[in-house]
Tab-separated table of C-alpha atoms in Angstrom:
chain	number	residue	atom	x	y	z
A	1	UNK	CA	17.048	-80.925	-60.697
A	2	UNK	CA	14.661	-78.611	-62.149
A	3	UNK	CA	12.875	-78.370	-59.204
A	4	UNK	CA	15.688	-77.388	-56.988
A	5	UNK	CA	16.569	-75.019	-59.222
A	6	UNK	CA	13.099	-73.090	-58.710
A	7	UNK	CA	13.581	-73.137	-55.207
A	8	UNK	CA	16.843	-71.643	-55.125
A	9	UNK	CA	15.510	-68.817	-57.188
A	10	UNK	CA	12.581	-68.181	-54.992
A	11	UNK	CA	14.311	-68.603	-51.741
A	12	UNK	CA	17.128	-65.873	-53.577
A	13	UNK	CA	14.436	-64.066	-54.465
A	14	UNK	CA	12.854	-63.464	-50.935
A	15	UNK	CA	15.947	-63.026	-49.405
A	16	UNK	CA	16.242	-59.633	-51.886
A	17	UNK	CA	13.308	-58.865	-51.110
A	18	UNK	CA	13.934	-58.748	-47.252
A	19	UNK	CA	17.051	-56.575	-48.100
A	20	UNK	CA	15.288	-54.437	-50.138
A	21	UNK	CA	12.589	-53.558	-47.360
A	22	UNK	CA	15.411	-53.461	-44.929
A	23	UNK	CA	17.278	-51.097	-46.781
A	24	UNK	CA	14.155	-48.958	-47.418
A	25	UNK	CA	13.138	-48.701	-43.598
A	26	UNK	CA	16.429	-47.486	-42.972
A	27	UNK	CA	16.255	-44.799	-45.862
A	28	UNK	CA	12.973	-44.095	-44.396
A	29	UNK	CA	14.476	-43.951	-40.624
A	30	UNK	CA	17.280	-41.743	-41.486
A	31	UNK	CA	14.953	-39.185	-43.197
A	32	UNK	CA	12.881	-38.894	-40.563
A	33	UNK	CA	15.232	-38.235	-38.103
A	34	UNK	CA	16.841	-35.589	-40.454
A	35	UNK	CA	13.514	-33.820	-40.822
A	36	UNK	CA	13.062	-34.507	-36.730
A	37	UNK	CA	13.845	-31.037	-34.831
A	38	UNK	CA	13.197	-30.333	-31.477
A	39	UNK	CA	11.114	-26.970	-30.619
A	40	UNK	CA	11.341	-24.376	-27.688
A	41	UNK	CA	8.232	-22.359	-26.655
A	42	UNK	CA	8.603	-18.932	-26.102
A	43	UNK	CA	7.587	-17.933	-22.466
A	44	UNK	CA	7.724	-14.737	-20.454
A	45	UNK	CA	10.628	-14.434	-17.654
A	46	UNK	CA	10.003	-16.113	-14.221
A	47	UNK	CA	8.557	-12.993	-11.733
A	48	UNK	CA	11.254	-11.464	-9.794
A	49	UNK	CA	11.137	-12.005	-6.356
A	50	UNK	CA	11.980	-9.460	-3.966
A	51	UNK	CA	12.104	-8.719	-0.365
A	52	UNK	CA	11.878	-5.215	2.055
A	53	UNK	CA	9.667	-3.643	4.274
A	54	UNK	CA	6.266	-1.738	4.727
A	55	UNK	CA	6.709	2.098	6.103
A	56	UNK	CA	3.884	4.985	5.937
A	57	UNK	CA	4.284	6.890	3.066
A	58	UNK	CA	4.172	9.940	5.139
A	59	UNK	CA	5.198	10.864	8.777
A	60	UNK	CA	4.490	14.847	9.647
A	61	UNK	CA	5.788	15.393	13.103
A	62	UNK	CA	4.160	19.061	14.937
A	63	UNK	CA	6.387	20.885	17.490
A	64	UNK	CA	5.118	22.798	19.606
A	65	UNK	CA	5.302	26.596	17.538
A	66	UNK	CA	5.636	29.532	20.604
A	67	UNK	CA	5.357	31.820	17.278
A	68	UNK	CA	1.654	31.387	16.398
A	69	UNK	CA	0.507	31.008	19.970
A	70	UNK	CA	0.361	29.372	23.647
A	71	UNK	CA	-0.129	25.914	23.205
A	72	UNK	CA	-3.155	24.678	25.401
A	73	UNK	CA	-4.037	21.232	24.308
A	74	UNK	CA	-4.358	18.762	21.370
A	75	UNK	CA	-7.895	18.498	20.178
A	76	UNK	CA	-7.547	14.482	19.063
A	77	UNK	CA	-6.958	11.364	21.262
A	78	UNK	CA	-4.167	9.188	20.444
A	79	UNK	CA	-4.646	6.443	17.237
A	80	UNK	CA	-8.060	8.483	16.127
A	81	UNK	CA	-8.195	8.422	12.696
A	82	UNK	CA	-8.661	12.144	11.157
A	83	UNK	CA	-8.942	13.465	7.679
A	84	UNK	CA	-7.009	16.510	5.822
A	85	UNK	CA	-7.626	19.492	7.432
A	86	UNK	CA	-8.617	18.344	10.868
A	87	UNK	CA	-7.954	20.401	13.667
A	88	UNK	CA	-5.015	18.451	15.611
A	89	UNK	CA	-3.862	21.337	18.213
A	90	UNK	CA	-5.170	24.173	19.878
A	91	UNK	CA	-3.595	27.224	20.975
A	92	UNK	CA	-4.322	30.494	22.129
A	93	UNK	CA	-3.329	31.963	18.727
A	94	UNK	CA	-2.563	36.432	18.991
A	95	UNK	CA	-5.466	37.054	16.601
A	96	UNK	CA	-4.547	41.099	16.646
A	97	UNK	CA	-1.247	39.720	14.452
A	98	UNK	CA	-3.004	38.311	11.881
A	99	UNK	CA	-5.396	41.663	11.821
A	100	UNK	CA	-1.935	43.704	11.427
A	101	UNK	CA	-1.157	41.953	8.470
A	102	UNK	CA	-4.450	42.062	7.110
A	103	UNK	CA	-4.342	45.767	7.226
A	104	UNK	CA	-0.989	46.192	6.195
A	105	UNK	CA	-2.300	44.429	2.831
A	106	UNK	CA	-5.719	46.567	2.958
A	107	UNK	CA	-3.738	49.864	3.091
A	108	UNK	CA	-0.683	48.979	0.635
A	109	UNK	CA	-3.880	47.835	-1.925
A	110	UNK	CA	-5.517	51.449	-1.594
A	111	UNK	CA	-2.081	53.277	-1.994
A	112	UNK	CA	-1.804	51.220	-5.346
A	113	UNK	CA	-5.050	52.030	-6.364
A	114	UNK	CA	-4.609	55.640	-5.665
A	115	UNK	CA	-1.475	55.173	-7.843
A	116	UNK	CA	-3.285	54.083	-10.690
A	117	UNK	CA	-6.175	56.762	-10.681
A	118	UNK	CA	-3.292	59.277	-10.372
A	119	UNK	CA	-1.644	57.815	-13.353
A	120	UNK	CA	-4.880	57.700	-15.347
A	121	UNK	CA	-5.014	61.744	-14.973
A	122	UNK	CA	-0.993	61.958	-15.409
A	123	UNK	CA	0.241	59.481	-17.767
A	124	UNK	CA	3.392	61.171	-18.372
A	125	UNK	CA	4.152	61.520	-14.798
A	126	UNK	CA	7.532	59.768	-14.012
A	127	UNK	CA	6.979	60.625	-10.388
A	128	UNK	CA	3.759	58.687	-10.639
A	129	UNK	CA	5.372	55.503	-11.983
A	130	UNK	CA	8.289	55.123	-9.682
A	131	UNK	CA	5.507	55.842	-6.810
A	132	UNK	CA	3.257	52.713	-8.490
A	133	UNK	CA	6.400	50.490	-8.862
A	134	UNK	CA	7.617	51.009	-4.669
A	135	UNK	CA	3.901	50.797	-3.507
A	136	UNK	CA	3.301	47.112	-5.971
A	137	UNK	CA	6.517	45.975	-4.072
A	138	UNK	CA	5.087	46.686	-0.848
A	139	UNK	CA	2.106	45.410	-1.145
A	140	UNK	CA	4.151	41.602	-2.462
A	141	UNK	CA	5.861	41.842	0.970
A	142	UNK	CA	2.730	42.384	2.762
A	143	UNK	CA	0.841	39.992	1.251
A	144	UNK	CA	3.757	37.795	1.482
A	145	UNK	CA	3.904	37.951	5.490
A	146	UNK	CA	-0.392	37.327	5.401
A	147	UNK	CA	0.361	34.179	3.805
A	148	UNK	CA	3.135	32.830	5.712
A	149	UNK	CA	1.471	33.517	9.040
A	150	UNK	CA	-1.279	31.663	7.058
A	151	UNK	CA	0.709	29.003	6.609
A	152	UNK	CA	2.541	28.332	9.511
A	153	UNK	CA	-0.681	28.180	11.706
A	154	UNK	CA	-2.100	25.754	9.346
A	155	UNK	CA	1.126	23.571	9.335
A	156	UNK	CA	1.079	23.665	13.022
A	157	UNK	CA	-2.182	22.975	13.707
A	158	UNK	CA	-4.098	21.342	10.745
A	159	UNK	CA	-3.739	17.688	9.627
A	160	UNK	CA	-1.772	17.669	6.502
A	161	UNK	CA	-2.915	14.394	5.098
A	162	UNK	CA	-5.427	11.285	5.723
A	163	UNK	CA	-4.039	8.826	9.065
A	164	UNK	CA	-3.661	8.378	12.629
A	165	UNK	CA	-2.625	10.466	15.657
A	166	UNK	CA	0.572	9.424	17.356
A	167	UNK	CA	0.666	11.017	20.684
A	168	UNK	CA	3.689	11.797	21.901
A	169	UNK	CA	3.535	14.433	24.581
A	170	UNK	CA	0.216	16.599	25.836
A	171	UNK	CA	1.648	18.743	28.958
A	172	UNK	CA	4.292	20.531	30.536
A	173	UNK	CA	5.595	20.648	26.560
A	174	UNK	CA	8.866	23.326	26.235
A	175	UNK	CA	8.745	25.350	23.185
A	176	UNK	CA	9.938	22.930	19.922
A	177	UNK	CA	8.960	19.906	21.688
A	178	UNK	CA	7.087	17.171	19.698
A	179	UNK	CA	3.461	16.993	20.725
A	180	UNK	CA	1.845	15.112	17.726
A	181	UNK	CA	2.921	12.275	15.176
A	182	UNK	CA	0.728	11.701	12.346
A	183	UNK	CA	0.835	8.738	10.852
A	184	UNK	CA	-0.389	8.594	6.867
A	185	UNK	CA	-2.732	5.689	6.337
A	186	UNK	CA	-1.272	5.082	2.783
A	187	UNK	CA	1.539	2.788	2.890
A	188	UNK	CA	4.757	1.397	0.835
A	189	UNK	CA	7.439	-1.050	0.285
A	190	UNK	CA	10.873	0.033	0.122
A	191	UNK	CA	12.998	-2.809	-1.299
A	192	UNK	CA	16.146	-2.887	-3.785
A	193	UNK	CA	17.255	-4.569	-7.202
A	194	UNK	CA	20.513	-5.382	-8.053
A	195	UNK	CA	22.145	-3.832	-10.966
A	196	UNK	CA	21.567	-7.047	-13.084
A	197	UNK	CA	17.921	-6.703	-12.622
A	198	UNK	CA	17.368	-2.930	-12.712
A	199	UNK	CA	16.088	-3.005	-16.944
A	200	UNK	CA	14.025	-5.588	-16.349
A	201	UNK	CA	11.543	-3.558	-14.257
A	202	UNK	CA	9.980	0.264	-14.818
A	203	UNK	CA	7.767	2.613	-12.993
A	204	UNK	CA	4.495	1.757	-13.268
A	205	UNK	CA	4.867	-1.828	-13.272
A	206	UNK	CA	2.255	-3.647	-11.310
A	207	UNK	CA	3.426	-5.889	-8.339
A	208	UNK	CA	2.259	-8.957	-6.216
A	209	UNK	CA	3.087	-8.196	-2.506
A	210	UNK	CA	2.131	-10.599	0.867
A	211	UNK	CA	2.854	-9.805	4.244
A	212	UNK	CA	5.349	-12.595	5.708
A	213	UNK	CA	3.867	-13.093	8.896
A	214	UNK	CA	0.216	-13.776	8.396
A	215	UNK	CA	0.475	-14.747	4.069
A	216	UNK	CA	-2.085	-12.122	3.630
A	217	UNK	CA	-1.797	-11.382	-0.117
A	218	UNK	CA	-2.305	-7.983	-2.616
A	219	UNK	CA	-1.124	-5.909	-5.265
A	220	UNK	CA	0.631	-3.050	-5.559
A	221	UNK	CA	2.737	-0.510	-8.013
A	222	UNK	CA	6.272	0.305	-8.068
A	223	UNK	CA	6.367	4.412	-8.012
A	224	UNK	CA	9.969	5.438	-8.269
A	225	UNK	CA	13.468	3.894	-9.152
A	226	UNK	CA	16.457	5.686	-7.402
A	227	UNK	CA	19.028	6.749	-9.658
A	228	UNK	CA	21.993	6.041	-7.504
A	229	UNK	CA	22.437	3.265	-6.047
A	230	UNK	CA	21.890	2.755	-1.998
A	231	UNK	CA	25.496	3.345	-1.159
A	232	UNK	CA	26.485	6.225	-3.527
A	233	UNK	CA	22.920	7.570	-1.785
A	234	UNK	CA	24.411	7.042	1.836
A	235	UNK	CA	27.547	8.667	0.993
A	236	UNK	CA	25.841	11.513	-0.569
A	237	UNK	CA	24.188	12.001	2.992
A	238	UNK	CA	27.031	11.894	4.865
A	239	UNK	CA	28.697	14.658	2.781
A	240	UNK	CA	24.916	16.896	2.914
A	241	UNK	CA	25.381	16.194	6.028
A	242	UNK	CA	28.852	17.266	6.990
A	243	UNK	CA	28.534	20.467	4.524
A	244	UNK	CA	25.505	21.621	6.721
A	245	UNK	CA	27.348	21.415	10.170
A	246	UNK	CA	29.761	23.310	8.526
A	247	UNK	CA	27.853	26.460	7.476
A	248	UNK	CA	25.571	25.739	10.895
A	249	UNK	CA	29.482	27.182	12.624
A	250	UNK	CA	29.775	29.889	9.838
A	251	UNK	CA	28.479	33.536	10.294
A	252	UNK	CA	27.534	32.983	6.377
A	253	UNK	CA	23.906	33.024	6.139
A	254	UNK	CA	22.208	30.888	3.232
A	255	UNK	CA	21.661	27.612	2.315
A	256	UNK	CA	24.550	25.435	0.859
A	257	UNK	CA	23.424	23.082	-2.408
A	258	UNK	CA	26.818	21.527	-2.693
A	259	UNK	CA	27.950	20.085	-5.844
A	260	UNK	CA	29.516	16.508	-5.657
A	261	UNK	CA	32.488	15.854	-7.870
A	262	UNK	CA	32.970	12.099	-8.822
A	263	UNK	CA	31.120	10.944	-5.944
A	264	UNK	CA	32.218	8.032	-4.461
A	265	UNK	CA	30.736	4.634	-2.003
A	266	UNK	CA	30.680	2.047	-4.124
A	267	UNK	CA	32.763	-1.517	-3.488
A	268	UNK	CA	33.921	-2.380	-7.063
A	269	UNK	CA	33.902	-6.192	-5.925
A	270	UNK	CA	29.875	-5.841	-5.300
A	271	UNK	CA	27.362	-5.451	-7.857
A	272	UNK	CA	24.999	-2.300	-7.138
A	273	UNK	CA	21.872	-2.155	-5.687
A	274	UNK	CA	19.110	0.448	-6.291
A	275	UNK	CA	16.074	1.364	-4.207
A	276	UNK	CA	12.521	0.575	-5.213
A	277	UNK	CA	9.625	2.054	-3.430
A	278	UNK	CA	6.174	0.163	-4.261
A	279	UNK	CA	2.884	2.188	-3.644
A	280	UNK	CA	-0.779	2.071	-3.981
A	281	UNK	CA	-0.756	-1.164	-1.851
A	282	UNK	CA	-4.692	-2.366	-2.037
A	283	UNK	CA	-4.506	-3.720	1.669
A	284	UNK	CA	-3.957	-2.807	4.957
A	285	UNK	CA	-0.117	-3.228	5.877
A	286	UNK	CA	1.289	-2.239	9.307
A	287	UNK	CA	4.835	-0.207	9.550
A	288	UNK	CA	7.646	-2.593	10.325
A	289	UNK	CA	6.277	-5.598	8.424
A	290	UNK	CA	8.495	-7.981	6.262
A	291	UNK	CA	7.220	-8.318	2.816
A	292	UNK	CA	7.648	-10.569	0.000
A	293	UNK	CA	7.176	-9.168	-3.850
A	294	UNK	CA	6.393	-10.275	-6.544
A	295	UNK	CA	7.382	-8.315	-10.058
A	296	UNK	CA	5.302	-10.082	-13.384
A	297	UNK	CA	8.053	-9.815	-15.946
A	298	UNK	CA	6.974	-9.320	-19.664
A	299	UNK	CA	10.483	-9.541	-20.910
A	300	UNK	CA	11.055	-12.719	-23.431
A	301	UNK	CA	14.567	-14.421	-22.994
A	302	UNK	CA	15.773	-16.774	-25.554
A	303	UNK	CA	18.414	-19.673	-26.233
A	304	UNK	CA	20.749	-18.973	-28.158
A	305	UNK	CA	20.123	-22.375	-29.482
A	306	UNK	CA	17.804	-21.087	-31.950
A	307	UNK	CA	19.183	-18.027	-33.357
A	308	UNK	CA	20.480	-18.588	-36.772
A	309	UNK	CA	23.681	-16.783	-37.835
A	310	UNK	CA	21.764	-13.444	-38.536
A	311	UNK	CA	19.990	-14.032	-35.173
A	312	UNK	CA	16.925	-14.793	-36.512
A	313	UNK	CA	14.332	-17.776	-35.840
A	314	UNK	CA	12.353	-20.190	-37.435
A	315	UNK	CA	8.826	-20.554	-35.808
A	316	UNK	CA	6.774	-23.405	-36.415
A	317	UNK	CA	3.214	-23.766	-37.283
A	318	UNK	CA	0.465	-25.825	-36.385
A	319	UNK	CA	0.847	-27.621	-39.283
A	320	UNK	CA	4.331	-27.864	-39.050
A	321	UNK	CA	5.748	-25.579	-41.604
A	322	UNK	CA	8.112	-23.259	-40.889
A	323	UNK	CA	8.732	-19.575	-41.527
A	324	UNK	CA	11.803	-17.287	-41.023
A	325	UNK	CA	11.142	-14.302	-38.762
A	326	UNK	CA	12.945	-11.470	-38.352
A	327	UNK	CA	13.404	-10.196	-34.627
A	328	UNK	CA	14.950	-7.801	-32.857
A	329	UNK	CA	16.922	-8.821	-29.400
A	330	UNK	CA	19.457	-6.940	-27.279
A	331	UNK	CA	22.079	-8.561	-25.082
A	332	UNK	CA	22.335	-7.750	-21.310
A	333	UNK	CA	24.982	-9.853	-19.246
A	334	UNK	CA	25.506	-12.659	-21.279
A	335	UNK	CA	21.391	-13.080	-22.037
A	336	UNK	CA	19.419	-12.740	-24.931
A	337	UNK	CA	16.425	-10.908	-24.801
A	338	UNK	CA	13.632	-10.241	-27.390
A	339	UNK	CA	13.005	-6.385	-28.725
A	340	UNK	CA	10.086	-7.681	-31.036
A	341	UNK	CA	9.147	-9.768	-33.049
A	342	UNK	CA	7.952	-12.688	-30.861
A	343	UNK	CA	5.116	-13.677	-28.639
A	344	UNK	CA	4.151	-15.997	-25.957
A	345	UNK	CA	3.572	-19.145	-27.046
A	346	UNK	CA	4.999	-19.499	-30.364
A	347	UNK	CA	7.357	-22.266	-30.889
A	348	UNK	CA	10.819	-21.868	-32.699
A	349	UNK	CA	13.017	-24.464	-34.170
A	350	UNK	CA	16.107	-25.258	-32.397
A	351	UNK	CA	19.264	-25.818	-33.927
A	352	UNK	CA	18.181	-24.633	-37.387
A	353	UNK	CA	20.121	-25.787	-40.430
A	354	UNK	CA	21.409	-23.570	-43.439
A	355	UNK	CA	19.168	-25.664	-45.533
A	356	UNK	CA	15.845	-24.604	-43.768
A	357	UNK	CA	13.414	-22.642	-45.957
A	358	UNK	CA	9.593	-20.835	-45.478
A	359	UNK	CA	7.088	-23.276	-45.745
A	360	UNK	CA	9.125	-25.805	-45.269
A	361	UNK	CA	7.026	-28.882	-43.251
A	362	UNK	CA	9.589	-30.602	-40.596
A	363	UNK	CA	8.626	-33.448	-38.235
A	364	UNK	CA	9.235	-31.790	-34.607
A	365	UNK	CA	9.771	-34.147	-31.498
A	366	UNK	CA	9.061	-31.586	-28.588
């Protein structure tokens, strides 16, 4: 009797014992999965990808100019390659017109210098002054004309830039007719973000272009941002345009620099578009070609999954404490995006609970 009585007490005995370790694994268990969080690693946006296509940066197109000359012949063959300040055209420029005006200035600079020697003898000369003020003016107009004779023979005949020759007509050419293309060697990309993308990107940015057809790849920079966007731009020409045929059937001389009131073009049910031009391409890109582009974004975009309630974060350690960090973000289209405060690679806790504090050590599972 005594015996069974023994075994009954040791057989209750383990059985408690099993409970108790059961219960305690299950203490344990729940613990650890309420100390188990799950982590998100800050990255940098995905690049956005454009499209658009390669033009010259410049085209100069020369006429042929009846005013400086006869035109005899061009002085390049067409696709040579020539430098600023090549010869491009020659004609049999009036060199006794360009003497005029160089006299013209000689003599209205000795009548002012007269003026002045007069002046020194007669300071109190009225006469003298009024005589020094008309002769200064003439001698601005004179010089004025030297220049833009000057001028207009260099723009006529003178590359303007670095590139190619473009041929377009070499005889039998009627005063105002194109003779010569040039063609600048230095290229760009025009292309266009929509209005959802436009903060994300700034002048100066670097870029990652490739031509479509062959995959050749390069970099590049993005030089300007339009202000308007592509349709409010088109409609804008139309109206320069209409205001200028306008005054063309006036007797009113002058320019017109209309003023635009509430300008119009957009399509309320379409999101804008803006035009990007991308420069400083580092390889050789032919006018016409499709390109792809690539923009490197900086910008950090976060979850909202693990902002707390003052949109702030808890980042995690390597040692897996945690620490409360203030940030600052802004919110564009429904996104969250980081000010400062973060960097690439750190991880943050997501989900974080009221009862979170610095330097707490939390069991992460991702």
């Amino acid at each position: 009797m005594k015996k069974k009585w023994i075994w009954s007490i040791g057989i209750i005995t383990i059985i408690l014992l099993i409970i108790v370790a059961f219960v305690l694994r299950q203490t344990n268990s729940n613990s650890e999965e309420k100390d188990s969080y799950n982590t998100y690693k800050v990255e940098t946006e995905h690049s956005l990808n454009l499209e658009g296509k390669a033009s010259p940066h410049l085209v100069k197109t020369y006429n042929n100019n009846s005013q400086i000359g006869t035109y005899i012949s061009t002085q390049v063959d067409d696709g040579q390659s020539v430098k600023q300040g090549d010869p491009l055209i020659n004609y049999d420029i009036n060199g006794n017109k360009r003497k005029q005006l160089a006299n013209k200035v000689d003599e209205a600079q000795t009548s002012v210098n007269e003026d002045y020697q007069k002046i020194n003898q007669s300071p109190s000369n009225n006469d003298l002054q009024k005589k020094l003020s008309q002769d200064q003016n003439t001698l601005n107009q004179a010089q004025q004309q030297l220049i833009q004779h000057d001028k207009q023979i260099n723009d006529s005949v003178y590359a303007a830039f670095n590139g190619k020759v473009n041929i377009k007509k070499n005889d039998d050419i009627s005063d105002g007719e194109t003779i010569i293309q040039l063609v600048s060697n230095e290229s760009e990309i025009k292309t266009a973000v929509s209005e959802f993308d436009l903060n994300k990107i700034k002048a100066g940015n670097k870029v990652d272009v490739k031509v479509a057809s062959t995959g050749q790849k390069g970099e590049g920079q993005i030089k300007k941002i339009s202000e308007l966007p592509k349709s409010y731009e088109s409609n804008l020409r139309e109206s320069s345009a209409s205001a200028t045929t306008s005054i063309s059937g006036d007797d009113n001389e002058g320019t017109s620099n209309p003023v635009e009131n509430d300008p119009s073009g957009e399509n309320d049910s379409e999101s804008s578009k803006y035009t990007v031009v991308i420069g400083d391409i580092d390889i050789p890109v032919r006018a016409g070609y499709s390109m792809e582009i690539k923009v490197p974004l900086d910008s950090i975009k976060l979850p909202k999954t693990v902002l707390t309630k003052d949109n702030n974060v808890f980042v995690v350690n390597h040692e897996g404490k945690i620490k409360k960090r203030n940030i600052k973000i802004d919110k564009i289209n429904g996104e969250i995006f980081v000010k400062d405060g973060l960097k690439k690679g750190e991880k943050l806790i997501k989900n974080p609970k009221k009862t979170m504090n610095n330097g707490d050590k939390v069991e992460v599972s991702s």
